[in-house]
């Protein structure tokens, strides 16, 4: 009976935890802004109350608190506009929420430099661990070569990693200095 098969299929369905901050948007904004200020200070700078930064943080907060299907986010802009600072603030705020039980424990963000991924790709076990990590952030994508040679074999570790993560619905954050149109070409 088809109905019994469908029922059986639905019962076997497992749900993968999705990245989401279980917090009202206003509170999430204050948390992310505080984490951003901490990151600015740790970088030896002084936080300036900037409207553009607040708008970017607010957009990111909306993305974090609203439920739904998410496979990634790209933070792009010129050198020194706060992409890396925002990424580390997001990681710090997320870890704080995990510790408080307001974000799923498997949603911690692991950050890796795009160029380091090329070296990691030479060790399949380490590369596989990065590739399968639930929430991965690739820092400064676009400055790495598209391919690397390993014992005469051409490898495209970044493309392979992104395709794997998309196919398995794993969340990926990316920062890049490339303009959106150049990022797509890369």
Coordinates of N, CA, C and O in Angstrom, one line a residue, residues 35 57 84 101 130 166 172:
X35 N 29.7 42.3 20.2 CA 30.7 41.5 19.7 C 31.6 42.2 18.7 O 32.8 42.0 18.7
X57 N 25.2 45.2 10.1 CA 24.9 44.3 11.2 C 23.5 44.0 11.4 O 23.1 42.8 11.7
X84 N 36.0 41.0 7.9 CA 36.6 40.0 8.8 C 36.2 40.3 10.2 O 35.9 39.4 11.0
X101 N 22.5 28.3 25.4 CA 21.4 27.5 24.9 C 20.4 28.1 24.0 O 19.3 27.6 23.8
X130 N 37.1 19.6 7.3 CA 36.7 21.0 7.0 C 35.4 21.0 6.1 O 34.5 21.8 6.4
X166 N 27.1 22.7 -0.7 CA 25.8 23.1 -1.2 C 25.0 21.8 -1.4 O 23.8 21.8 -1.0
X172 N 27.7 27.9 4.8 CA 29.0 28.5 4.5 C 28.9 30.0 4.4 O 28.1 30.6 3.7

